[in-house]
Coordinates of N, CA and C in Angstrom, one line a residue:
M23 N -4.9 -12.2 -12.5 CA -6.5 -11.6 -12.4 C -7.8 -12.7 -13.5
E24 N -8.5 -13.1 -11.9 CA -9.8 -13.8 -13.2 C -9.3 -14.7 -13.6
G25 N -8.4 -15.7 -13.4 CA -8.3 -17.1 -13.5 C -7.5 -16.6 -15.0
L26 N -6.6 -16.0 -15.3 CA -5.5 -15.6 -16.6 C -7.1 -16.4 -18.3
K27 N -8.0 -15.9 -18.0 CA -8.9 -16.0 -19.0 C -8.0 -16.0 -21.0
D28 N -7.1 -15.0 -20.2 CA -6.6 -14.1 -21.8 C -4.9 -15.1 -22.0
K29 N -5.3 -15.9 -23.3 CA -4.4 -16.6 -23.5 C -3.0 -16.0 -23.3
E30 N -2.5 -14.8 -23.6 CA -1.1 -14.2 -23.7 C -1.3 -13.9 -22.6
K31 N -1.6 -13.3 -20.9 CA -1.7 -13.2 -19.8 C -0.8 -14.4 -19.3
R32 N -1.9 -15.8 -20.0 CA -1.9 -16.9 -19.2 C -0.3 -17.3 -19.8
A33 N 0.1 -17.5 -21.0 CA 1.8 -17.5 -21.7 C 3.0 -16.9 -20.8
L34 N 2.5 -15.3 -20.5 CA 3.5 -14.4 -19.2 C 3.3 -15.3 -18.3
F35 N 2.4 -15.7 -17.4 CA 2.4 -16.4 -16.3 C 3.1 -17.2 -16.2
V36 N 3.2 -18.4 -16.7 CA 3.9 -19.8 -17.1 C 5.4 -19.3 -17.5
R37 N 5.9 -18.1 -17.7 CA 6.7 -17.7 -17.9 C 7.3 -17.2 -17.2
L38 N 6.9 -16.2 -16.2 CA 7.2 -16.0 -14.6 C 7.0 -17.3 -13.5
V39 N 6.9 -17.8 -13.9 CA 6.4 -19.2 -12.7 C 7.9 -20.2 -13.5
D40 N 8.1 -20.0 -14.3 CA 9.2 -21.1 -14.3 C 10.7 -20.4 -14.2
S41 N 10.3 -18.6 -14.5 CA 11.9 -18.0 -14.1 C 11.5 -17.8 -12.7
L42 N 10.9 -18.0 -11.7 CA 10.8 -18.1 -10.2 C 11.5 -19.6 -9.5
Q43 N 11.4 -19.9 -10.2 CA 11.4 -21.6 -9.5 C 10.9 -21.8 -8.2
A44 N 9.7 -21.0 -7.3 CA 9.4 -20.6 -6.2 C 9.2 -22.4 -5.7
D45 N 9.0 -22.4 -4.4 CA 8.6 -23.5 -3.9 C 7.0 -23.9 -3.9
V46 N 6.4 -22.7 -3.2 CA 5.4 -22.9 -3.1 C 4.6 -21.3 -3.6
L47 N 3.5 -21.4 -4.7 CA 2.4 -20.4 -5.0 C 1.3 -20.4 -4.3
T48 N 0.6 -19.2 -3.7 CA -0.5 -18.6 -3.4 C -1.2 -17.6 -4.3
L49 N -2.1 -17.6 -4.7 CA -3.0 -17.5 -6.2 C -4.1 -16.8 -5.6
Q50 N -4.7 -15.7 -6.1 CA -5.9 -15.3 -5.6 C -6.6 -15.5 -7.1
E51 N -8.2 -15.5 -6.9 CA -9.0 -15.0 -8.3 C -8.3 -16.3 -9.4
C52 N -8.6 -17.1 -9.0 CA -8.4 -18.9 -9.2 C -9.8 -18.9 -10.0
N53 N -10.6 -17.9 -11.3 CA -11.8 -18.1 -12.1 C -11.6 -19.1 -12.6
H54 N -12.9 -19.9 -12.7 CA -12.6 -20.6 -13.8 C -12.1 -22.3 -13.9
F55 N -11.6 -22.4 -12.9 CA -10.4 -23.3 -12.7 C -11.7 -24.3 -12.1
T56 N -11.6 -25.4 -12.4 CA -12.4 -26.6 -10.9 C -11.1 -27.3 -10.5
H57 N -11.2 -28.0 -9.6 CA -10.6 -28.7 -8.9 C -9.8 -29.7 -9.4
E58 N -9.8 -30.4 -10.4 CA -9.2 -30.9 -11.7 C -8.5 -30.2 -12.5
T59 N -9.5 -28.8 -12.7 CA -8.2 -28.7 -13.8 C -7.0 -27.1 -13.5
F60 N -7.4 -26.9 -11.7 CA -6.5 -26.0 -11.3 C -5.2 -27.4 -11.1
L61 N -5.3 -28.9 -10.5 CA -3.9 -30.1 -10.6 C -3.5 -29.6 -11.8
K62 N -4.5 -29.7 -12.7 CA -3.4 -30.1 -14.3 C -2.8 -28.8 -14.8
F63 N -2.9 -27.8 -14.6 CA -2.5 -26.3 -14.6 C -1.5 -26.6 -13.9
A64 N -1.5 -27.3 -12.7 CA 0.1 -27.1 -11.7 C 0.9 -27.8 -12.3
Q65 N 0.5 -28.6 -12.9 CA 1.0 -30.0 -13.8 C 2.2 -29.6 -14.2
E66 N 1.3 -28.9 -15.6 CA 1.4 -28.1 -16.5 C 2.7 -27.2 -16.2
L67 N 2.8 -26.5 -15.1 CA 3.9 -25.6 -14.5 C 5.3 -26.6 -14.0
S68 N 4.9 -27.7 -13.9 CA 5.8 -28.7 -13.2 C 5.9 -28.8 -11.5
Y69 N 4.7 -28.8 -11.0 CA 4.6 -28.5 -9.6 C 4.0 -29.8 -9.7
P70 N 4.2 -30.7 -8.6 CA 2.7 -31.9 -8.4 C 1.6 -31.1 -8.1
Y71 N 1.8 -30.8 -6.9 CA 0.9 -30.5 -6.1 C -0.1 -29.2 -6.0
A72 N -1.9 -29.5 -6.1 CA -2.1 -28.3 -6.2 C -3.9 -28.5 -5.5
V73 N -4.1 -27.7 -4.8 CA -5.4 -27.2 -4.0 C -5.8 -26.1 -4.3
L74 N -7.8 -25.6 -4.4 CA -8.5 -25.1 -4.5 C -9.5 -25.0 -3.9
L75 N -10.2 -23.5 -3.3 CA -10.6 -23.4 -2.4 C -11.8 -23.9 -3.3
K76 N -12.4 -23.8 -4.5 CA -13.9 -23.5 -4.4 C -14.0 -23.5 -6.0
E77 N -14.9 -23.8 -6.3 CA -14.8 -24.3 -8.0 C -15.8 -23.0 -9.4
K78 N -16.3 -21.9 -7.5 CA -16.9 -20.7 -8.5 C -16.5 -19.4 -7.8
G79 N -16.7 -18.1 -8.3 CA -16.3 -16.9 -7.8 C -15.1 -16.8 -7.6
Y80 N -14.2 -16.2 -6.8 CA -13.3 -15.8 -6.6 C -12.1 -16.5 -5.4
P81 N -11.6 -18.1 -5.9 CA -11.0 -18.7 -5.5 C -9.8 -18.4 -5.1
P82 N -9.4 -19.1 -4.0 CA -7.8 -18.9 -3.9 C -6.9 -20.0 -4.0
G83 N -5.9 -20.5 -4.7 CA -5.9 -21.6 -4.8 C -4.0 -21.9 -4.5
I84 N -3.3 -23.2 -3.9 CA -2.3 -23.2 -3.2 C -1.3 -24.4 -4.6
I85 N -0.5 -24.0 -5.0 CA 0.7 -24.7 -5.9 C 1.5 -24.9 -5.1
S86 N 2.3 -26.4 -5.3 CA 3.5 -26.5 -4.5 C 4.6 -28.0 -5.2
K87 N 5.7 -27.6 -4.8 CA 6.6 -28.4 -4.9 C 6.2 -30.0 -4.2
Y88 N 6.0 -29.3 -3.1 CA 5.7 -30.3 -1.3 C 4.5 -31.2 -1.2
P89 N 4.1 -31.5 -0.6 CA 2.6 -32.1 -0.8 C 1.8 -31.1 0.1
I90 N 0.7 -31.2 -0.2 CA -0.1 -30.0 0.8 C -1.0 -30.5 1.4
E91 N -0.5 -30.6 3.0 CA -1.4 -31.7 4.1 C -2.7 -30.6 4.5
N92 N -3.0 -31.9 5.5 CA -4.0 -31.1 6.8 C -4.8 -29.9 5.9
V93 N -5.4 -30.2 4.6 CA -6.0 -28.6 4.0 C -7.2 -28.7 4.8
Q94 N -7.7 -27.7 4.8 CA -8.9 -26.7 5.5 C -9.7 -25.6 4.3
R95 N -10.6 -25.8 4.3 CA -11.2 -25.1 3.1 C -12.4 -24.0 4.3
I96 N -12.1 -22.9 3.6 CA -13.2 -21.9 4.9 C -14.0 -21.1 3.9
T97 N -14.9 -21.3 3.4 CA -15.8 -20.2 2.9 C -17.1 -20.0 3.9
E98 N -17.6 -20.3 4.9 CA -18.5 -20.6 5.6 C -18.2 -18.3 6.2
G99 N -19.2 -17.7 6.3 CA -19.1 -16.4 6.8 C -17.9 -15.4 5.8
F100 N -17.6 -15.7 5.0 CA -16.6 -15.2 3.9 C -17.2 -15.0 2.3
L101 N -16.8 -14.1 1.6 CA -17.4 -13.7 0.2 C -16.5 -14.4 -0.2
H102 N -15.1 -14.5 -0.1 CA -14.4 -15.3 -0.7 C -14.1 -16.6 0.2
G103 N -13.0 -16.2 0.9 CA -12.8 -16.9 1.9 C -11.2 -17.3 1.9
Y104 N -10.7 -18.5 2.6 CA -9.5 -19.0 2.5 C -8.7 -20.2 3.1
I105 N -8.1 -20.7 2.4 CA -7.4 -22.3 3.0 C -6.1 -22.5 3.8
S106 N -6.2 -22.8 4.6 CA -5.4 -23.3 5.3 C -4.7 -24.8 5.1
A107 N -3.6 -24.9 5.3 CA -2.5 -26.3 4.7 C -1.4 -25.7 5.5
E108 N -0.5 -27.5 5.4 CA 0.4 -27.6 5.8 C 1.3 -28.2 5.0
I109 N 2.4 -27.7 4.5 CA 3.9 -28.1 3.3 C 5.4 -27.8 4.1
A110 N 6.0 -28.9 4.0 CA 6.7 -28.7 4.5 C 7.4 -28.8 5.8
G111 N 6.6 -28.8 6.6 CA 6.9 -27.8 8.1 C 6.1 -26.8 8.5
Y112 N 5.6 -25.9 7.4 CA 4.9 -25.0 7.3 C 3.5 -24.4 7.2
Q113 N 3.1 -24.0 8.2 CA 1.6 -23.8 7.9 C 0.8 -22.5 7.2
F114 N 0.5 -22.9 6.6 CA 0.1 -21.4 5.1 C -1.6 -20.9 4.8
V115 N -1.7 -20.4 5.6 CA -3.1 -19.5 5.0 C -2.9 -18.7 3.9
N116 N -3.7 -18.7 2.8 CA -3.9 -18.2 1.9 C -5.2 -17.3 1.6
L117 N -6.2 -16.4 1.9 CA -6.6 -15.5 1.9 C -7.3 -14.5 0.8
H118 N -8.4 -14.5 0.4 CA -8.8 -13.1 -0.3 C -10.1 -12.1 0.4
L119 N -9.8 -10.9 1.0 CA -11.0 -10.6 2.2 C -11.9 -9.8 1.6
N120 N -13.0 -9.4 1.8 CA -14.1 -9.1 1.3 C -13.5 -7.4 1.4
P121 N -13.9 -6.9 -0.3 CA -13.5 -5.5 -1.2 C -14.1 -4.6 -0.6
F122 N -15.1 -4.9 0.0 CA -16.0 -4.0 -0.3 C -16.7 -3.3 1.4
M123 N -16.8 -4.0 1.8 CA -17.0 -3.3 3.6 C -16.3 -3.4 4.6
Y124 N -15.3 -2.8 5.4 CA -14.5 -3.0 5.9 C -14.8 -3.9 7.8
V125 N -16.2 -3.2 7.4 CA -16.8 -4.0 8.8 C -17.1 -5.8 8.4
K126 N -17.1 -6.0 7.4 CA -17.1 -7.2 6.8 C -15.7 -7.7 7.2
R127 N -15.3 -7.4 6.2 CA -13.7 -7.5 6.6 C -12.6 -7.3 7.4
N128 N -12.9 -7.0 8.6 CA -13.3 -7.4 10.2 C -13.5 -8.5 10.8
A129 N -14.8 -8.8 10.6 CA -15.2 -10.1 10.1 C -14.6 -11.4 10.2
E130 N -14.2 -11.1 8.8 CA -13.5 -11.8 8.2 C -11.9 -12.5 8.8
M131 N -11.4 -11.1 9.1 CA -9.9 -11.3 10.1 C -10.5 -11.6 11.5
E132 N -11.6 -11.2 11.9 CA -11.3 -12.1 13.1 C -11.7 -13.7 13.2
A133 N -12.2 -14.2 12.1 CA -12.3 -15.7 11.6 C -11.0 -16.3 11.6
V134 N -10.2 -16.0 10.9 CA -8.7 -16.2 10.3 C -8.0 -15.8 11.3
I135 N -8.0 -14.9 12.7 CA -7.0 -15.0 13.7 C -7.4 -16.2 14.9
R136 N -9.3 -16.8 14.7 CA -9.0 -17.8 15.2 C -8.7 -19.0 15.0
H137 N -8.9 -19.3 13.9 CA -8.4 -20.6 13.0 C -6.8 -20.2 14.3
L138 N -5.4 -19.6 13.4 CA -4.8 -18.8 14.3 C -4.2 -18.9 15.1
D139 N -4.9 -18.6 15.9 CA -4.9 -19.4 17.0 C -5.2 -20.5 18.1
Q140 N -5.5 -21.4 17.3 CA -5.9 -22.7 17.3 C -4.4 -23.7 16.7
L141 N -3.6 -23.1 16.3 CA -2.8 -23.6 15.5 C -1.5 -24.4 16.5
P142 N -1.0 -25.3 16.7 CA 0.2 -25.8 17.7 C 0.9 -24.1 17.3
K143 N 1.3 -24.0 19.0 CA 2.3 -23.2 19.5 C 3.5 -23.1 18.4
N144 N 4.6 -22.0 18.8 CA 5.2 -21.6 18.2 C 5.3 -22.4 16.4
S145 N 4.2 -22.5 15.5 CA 4.2 -23.1 14.2 C 4.7 -21.9 13.6
K146 N 5.9 -22.7 12.2 CA 6.2 -21.7 11.5 C 5.1 -21.0 10.6
T147 N 4.4 -20.0 10.8 CA 3.1 -19.8 10.0 C 3.4 -18.9 9.1
I148 N 2.5 -18.9 7.7 CA 2.9 -17.5 6.8 C 1.2 -17.4 6.7
I149 N 1.3 -16.5 6.5 CA -0.6 -15.9 5.9 C -0.2 -15.0 5.0
M150 N -0.7 -14.8 3.6 CA -0.4 -14.3 2.7 C -1.9 -14.1 2.1
G151 N -2.1 -13.2 1.2 CA -3.1 -13.1 0.1 C -3.8 -11.2 -0.2
D152 N -4.6 -11.4 -1.0 CA -5.6 -9.7 -1.4 C -6.0 -9.4 -0.3
F153 N -5.8 -8.5 1.0 CA -6.4 -8.3 2.4 C -7.7 -7.2 2.0
N154 N -7.0 -6.6 1.0 CA -8.3 -5.5 -0.2 C -8.1 -4.6 1.5
S155 N -6.9 -4.3 2.8 CA -6.8 -3.9 3.5 C -5.6 -2.3 3.8
L156 N -5.7 -1.4 3.9 CA -4.9 -0.2 4.4 C -3.7 -1.0 5.7
S157 N -2.8 -1.0 5.6 CA -2.1 -0.9 7.0 C -1.4 0.4 7.5
P158 N -1.9 0.1 9.3 CA -0.9 1.7 9.6 C -0.1 2.1 10.0
Q159 N 1.0 0.2 9.7 CA 2.1 1.2 9.4 C 3.0 1.5 7.6
D160 N 1.4 2.0 7.2 CA 1.4 2.4 5.7 C 1.1 4.2 6.1
S161 N 0.1 4.8 7.3 CA -0.4 5.7 7.5 C 0.9 6.9 7.0
S162 N 1.8 6.8 6.9 CA 2.4 8.5 6.7 C 2.5 8.2 5.1
Y163 N 2.1 7.7 4.4 CA 1.8 7.8 3.1 C 0.5 8.1 2.9
Y164 N -0.6 7.0 3.7 CA -1.9 7.6 3.9 C -2.5 8.5 3.9
N165 N -2.3 9.2 5.6 CA -3.1 9.8 5.6 C -2.5 11.5 5.8
P166 N -1.6 11.4 4.9 CA -1.6 13.0 4.6 C -2.6 13.3 3.5
N167 N -3.0 12.4 2.5 CA -3.1 12.7 1.5 C -4.9 12.8 1.3
K168 N -5.5 14.2 1.1 CA -7.1 14.0 1.8 C -7.3 14.1 0.5
Q169 N -6.9 14.3 -0.8 CA -7.2 14.4 -2.2 C -7.8 12.7 -2.3
K170 N -7.1 11.5 -2.1 CA -7.3 10.1 -2.0 C -8.6 10.1 -1.2
L171 N -8.8 10.7 0.5 CA -9.0 10.4 1.3 C -10.8 10.8 0.8
D172 N -10.8 12.3 0.1 CA -12.2 12.9 -0.3 C -12.6 12.1 -1.8
K173 N -11.7 11.6 -2.3 CA -12.2 10.3 -3.8 C -13.4 9.1 -2.8
L174 N -12.3 8.7 -2.4 CA -12.8 7.6 -1.3 C -14.3 7.7 -0.8
I175 N -14.7 8.7 -0.2 CA -15.7 9.2 0.3 C -16.3 9.6 -0.8
A176 N -16.5 10.1 -1.4 CA -17.1 10.6 -2.9 C -18.0 9.8 -3.6
H177 N -16.6 8.4 -3.7 CA -16.5 7.1 -4.7 C -18.2 6.3 -3.8
E178 N -17.8 6.0 -2.6 CA -19.0 5.7 -1.3 C -20.2 6.2 -1.1
A179 N -20.2 7.8 -1.5 CA -21.3 7.6 -1.8 C -22.6 7.7 -2.7
T180 N -22.0 7.4 -3.8 CA -23.5 7.1 -4.1 C -23.0 5.2 -4.9
R181 N -22.0 4.8 -4.0 CA -22.4 3.8 -3.7 C -22.8 2.5 -2.3
A182 N -24.3 2.2 -2.3 CA -24.2 1.8 -1.0 C -23.7 0.5 -0.7
H183 N -23.0 -0.2 -1.8 CA -22.4 -1.6 -1.2 C -21.1 -1.5 -1.1
I184 N -20.6 -0.6 -0.9 CA -19.5 0.2 -0.4 C -19.4 0.8 1.1
Q185 N -18.4 0.3 1.8 CA -18.0 1.0 3.0 C -16.6 0.7 3.6
N186 N -15.0 1.5 2.9 CA -14.2 1.1 3.0 C -13.7 2.4 4.0
V187 N -14.7 3.8 4.2 CA -14.2 4.5 4.9 C -14.0 4.5 6.6
N188 N -13.7 4.4 7.7 CA -14.2 3.7 8.8 C -14.3 5.8 9.5
N189 N -15.1 6.3 10.1 CA -15.7 7.3 10.7 C -14.6 8.8 10.2
G190 N -14.6 8.8 8.9 CA -14.6 9.5 8.3 C -12.5 9.9 7.6
G191 N -12.0 8.5 8.1 CA -10.8 8.2 7.9 C -10.5 7.2 7.0
F192 N -8.6 6.9 6.9 CA -8.9 5.4 5.9 C -8.3 4.4 7.4
D193 N -8.9 2.7 6.7 CA -9.8 2.4 7.8 C -8.1 1.6 7.8
Y194 N -7.9 1.5 9.1 CA -6.4 0.7 10.0 C -6.7 -0.9 10.4
S195 N -7.9 -0.7 11.2 CA -8.4 -2.2 12.0 C -8.0 -3.5 11.3
V196 N -8.5 -3.9 10.2 CA -8.6 -5.0 9.5 C -7.1 -5.8 10.1
I197 N -5.4 -5.2 9.2 CA -4.5 -5.0 9.9 C -4.1 -5.1 10.9
S198 N -4.7 -4.2 12.0 CA -4.1 -4.2 13.3 C -4.4 -5.6 13.4
Q199 N -5.2 -6.2 13.3 CA -5.7 -7.1 14.4 C -4.2 -7.9 14.0
L200 N -4.1 -8.0 13.2 CA -2.5 -9.6 12.6 C -1.5 -8.6 13.5
I201 N -1.3 -7.5 13.9 CA -0.5 -6.6 14.0 C -0.1 -6.5 15.7
N202 N -1.5 -6.6 16.2 CA -1.7 -7.1 17.2 C -1.4 -8.5 18.5
K203 N -1.5 -9.2 17.2 CA -1.2 -11.1 17.6 C 0.4 -11.3 17.4
G204 N 1.3 -9.8 16.9 CA 2.4 -10.8 17.1 C 2.9 -10.9 15.7
Y205 N 2.3 -11.3 15.0 CA 2.5 -11.3 13.1 C 3.8 -10.2 12.4
T206 N 4.3 -10.5 12.0 CA 5.2 -9.5 11.1 C 4.6 -9.7 9.6
D207 N 4.9 -8.4 9.2 CA 4.5 -7.9 8.0 C 6.0 -8.2 6.8
A208 N 6.1 -9.3 6.4 CA 7.7 -9.4 6.0 C 8.5 -8.0 4.7
W209 N 7.3 -7.6 4.3 CA 8.2 -7.0 2.8 C 8.2 -5.3 4.3
K210 N 7.6 -5.2 4.9 CA 7.1 -3.8 5.7 C 9.0 -4.0 6.7
Y211 N 8.9 -5.3 7.2 CA 10.2 -5.6 7.8 C 11.1 -5.5 7.4
K212 N 11.6 -5.6 6.2 CA 12.9 -5.4 5.1 C 12.3 -3.9 4.4
N213 N 11.5 -3.1 4.5 CA 11.3 -1.8 3.7 C 10.6 -0.8 5.2
K214 N 11.1 -0.6 6.3 CA 10.7 0.0 6.8 C 10.2 1.5 6.9
S215 N 10.8 2.2 5.8 CA 10.8 3.2 6.1 C 10.3 4.2 4.7
R216 N 9.6 3.0 3.9 CA 9.2 3.6 2.3 C 8.1 2.4 1.9
F217 N 6.8 3.4 1.1 CA 5.8 2.6 0.5 C 6.0 2.3 -0.3
E218 N 5.3 1.3 -1.1 CA 5.4 1.1 -2.5 C 3.8 0.0 -2.5
K219 N 3.6 0.8 -3.9 CA 2.2 0.0 -4.1 C 2.3 -1.3 -4.2
S220 N 1.1 -1.9 -4.0 CA 0.8 -3.5 -4.1 C -0.1 -3.4 -5.9
A221 N -0.9 -2.8 -6.1 CA -2.0 -2.6 -7.0 C -2.5 -1.3 -6.6
P222 N -3.1 -0.4 -8.1 CA -3.2 -1.4 -9.4 C -1.9 -1.3 -9.9
S223 N -1.7 -2.2 -10.8 CA -1.1 -2.2 -11.9 C -1.7 -1.6 -13.4
P224 N -0.8 -1.2 -14.2 CA -1.5 -0.4 -15.9 C -3.0 -1.1 -16.5
V225 N -3.0 -2.5 -16.3 CA -4.0 -2.7 -16.3 C -5.3 -2.4 -15.8
V226 N -5.4 -1.2 -14.8 CA -6.2 -0.1 -14.8 C -5.8 1.3 -14.7
K227 N -6.7 1.6 -15.5 CA -6.3 3.1 -15.6 C -5.9 3.7 -14.8
H228 N -4.4 4.4 -14.9 CA -3.8 4.7 -13.5 C -4.7 6.4 -13.3
D229 N -4.8 6.2 -11.6 CA -4.8 7.4 -11.2 C -3.9 7.2 -9.5
P230 N -3.1 7.5 -9.4 CA -2.0 8.0 -8.4 C -2.6 8.1 -7.0
D231 N -3.7 8.4 -6.7 CA -5.0 8.2 -5.3 C -5.1 7.5 -5.6
N232 N -5.0 6.0 -6.2 CA -5.9 5.1 -6.0 C -4.7 3.5 -5.8
D233 N -3.5 4.0 -5.7 CA -2.4 3.5 -5.4 C -2.4 2.8 -3.8
V234 N -2.2 1.7 -3.4 CA -2.8 0.8 -2.5 C -1.2 -0.1 -2.1
R235 N -1.5 -0.8 -1.3 CA -0.6 -1.7 -0.6 C -1.3 -2.5 0.2
I236 N -2.1 -3.4 -0.4 CA -3.5 -4.5 0.6 C -2.9 -5.4 0.1
D237 N -1.8 -6.2 -0.2 CA -1.1 -7.2 -0.9 C 0.1 -7.4 0.2
Y238 N 0.0 -8.4 1.1 CA 0.5 -8.8 2.1 C 1.2 -10.2 2.2
I239 N 2.2 -10.5 3.1 CA 3.2 -11.8 3.5 C 3.4 -11.5 5.1
W240 N 2.6 -12.9 5.9 CA 2.6 -12.1 7.5 C 3.4 -13.0 8.1
V241 N 4.9 -13.3 8.5 CA 4.8 -14.6 8.9 C 4.5 -14.7 11.1
S242 N 4.6 -16.0 11.6 CA 5.0 -15.9 12.7 C 6.3 -15.8 13.4
T243 N 6.4 -15.8 14.9 CA 7.5 -14.7 15.6 C 9.1 -16.0 15.0
P244 N 8.7 -17.2 15.0 CA 9.3 -18.2 14.7 C 10.1 -17.6 13.0
L245 N 9.5 -17.5 12.4 CA 10.1 -17.3 10.7 C 10.7 -15.8 10.8
K246 N 10.7 -14.7 11.6 CA 10.9 -13.3 11.5 C 12.7 -13.0 11.2
S247 N 13.0 -14.2 12.0 CA 14.9 -14.2 12.2 C 15.0 -14.9 10.4
K248 N 14.4 -15.6 9.8 CA 14.4 -16.0 8.8 C 14.1 -15.3 7.7
I249 N 13.7 -14.3 7.5 CA 13.0 -13.5 6.6 C 14.3 -13.1 5.6
K250 N 14.9 -13.3 4.6 CA 16.0 -13.2 4.0 C 15.5 -12.0 2.8
S251 N 15.0 -12.3 2.1 CA 14.6 -11.2 0.9 C 12.6 -11.0 1.0
V252 N 12.1 -10.0 0.6 CA 10.7 -9.3 -0.2 C 10.8 -8.9 -1.0
F253 N 10.4 -8.7 -2.2 CA 10.1 -7.5 -2.8 C 8.9 -8.0 -4.0
M254 N 7.9 -7.1 -4.5 CA 7.0 -7.4 -5.7 C 8.1 -7.1 -6.8
I255 N 7.4 -8.0 -7.8 CA 7.8 -8.6 -9.6 C 7.3 -7.0 -9.9
K256 N 8.4 -6.3 -10.9 CA 7.6 -5.2 -11.3 C 8.5 -4.9 -12.7
N257 N 7.5 -5.3 -14.0 CA 8.3 -5.8 -14.6 C 7.1 -4.6 -16.3
K258 N 7.6 -5.4 -17.4 CA 6.4 -4.5 -18.9 C 5.7 -6.4 -18.5
H259 N 5.7 -7.6 -18.1 CA 5.2 -8.3 -18.0 C 3.8 -8.3 -17.0
T260 N 4.6 -8.7 -15.9 CA 3.4 -8.6 -14.5 C 2.7 -6.8 -14.8
D261 N 3.0 -6.0 -15.5 CA 2.3 -5.2 -15.4 C 1.2 -5.5 -15.8
I262 N 0.9 -6.5 -16.7 CA -0.4 -6.7 -17.6 C -0.9 -8.0 -16.9
I263 N -0.1 -9.3 -16.8 CA -0.4 -9.5 -16.0 C -1.7 -10.3 -14.9
S264 N -2.1 -9.1 -14.2 CA -2.8 -8.6 -13.2 C -2.8 -7.2 -12.5
D265 N -3.5 -6.9 -12.6 CA -3.8 -5.6 -11.6 C -3.4 -5.7 -10.2
H266 N -2.8 -7.0 -9.5 CA -2.2 -6.4 -8.4 C -0.8 -7.4 -8.8
Y267 N 0.4 -6.8 -8.3 CA 1.8 -7.3 -8.5 C 2.1 -8.8 -7.7
P268 N 3.5 -9.2 -8.3 CA 3.2 -10.5 -7.4 C 4.4 -10.1 -6.5
L269 N 4.2 -10.5 -5.0 CA 4.9 -10.6 -3.7 C 5.7 -11.7 -3.2
V270 N 6.6 -11.8 -3.3 CA 7.8 -12.7 -2.8 C 8.7 -12.8 -1.7
L271 N 8.3 -13.6 -1.4 CA 9.5 -13.9 0.1 C 10.6 -15.4 -0.2
V272 N 11.5 -15.1 0.5 CA 12.4 -15.7 0.6 C 12.6 -15.6 1.9
L273 N 13.3 -17.2 2.2 CA 13.3 -17.7 3.8 C 14.6 -18.5 3.7
K274 N 15.3 -18.2 4.5 CA 16.1 -19.0 5.1 C 16.1 -20.2 5.8
K275 N 16.7 -20.9 5.5 CA 16.6 -22.5 6.0 C 16.6 -22.2 7.2

């Protein structure tokens, strides 16, 4: 959340990373870092490799135990942008989509899809980040909630820069693009019949009608059978580190 500018949150984040021992960390909102200080931060976490999308705004970043190769930083046509890179034989795309308008999110996702279409066939691809988008696979949770929809409509009525309601209903068009391309929502693959919010944490004043799952890890077909486990980390520390909860994917070798 906004670059861990709070010392307490930064210390808790360091402890979380140390406990996870993940091979790769993909982060959003890496505010206030330069390319140099982001790499230094990664090295303080005992990770030798790191790439940052940009030095202003809300940049995604990748931290890795393994070399980050063939890096592409895409910002044109995006509010925030995405990083594409190859790590240990896997294709990674770490993104943060527009939070304000579903039409602009759709255009951003179309650009991401064009990039994915150019990757070698049968690539072991992982796409993750803050999509700011609802999934049609969660529609059984959202659609019956008329109060949630009414609040969204009322919220947008006084804010011209926000348009996330699509034709009077919840918008699922952005995530549908990935589903239509055959990518698998790893969390939903392991949790088919239930909903769990990825945001907001208690950092934000709680209103159950604001609960959403908008953070995802998607995998290409060659990795679908390799999904070992997927889970969100929810405890007293992740309740305050960020307004979104960490999402973890474990793949079989």
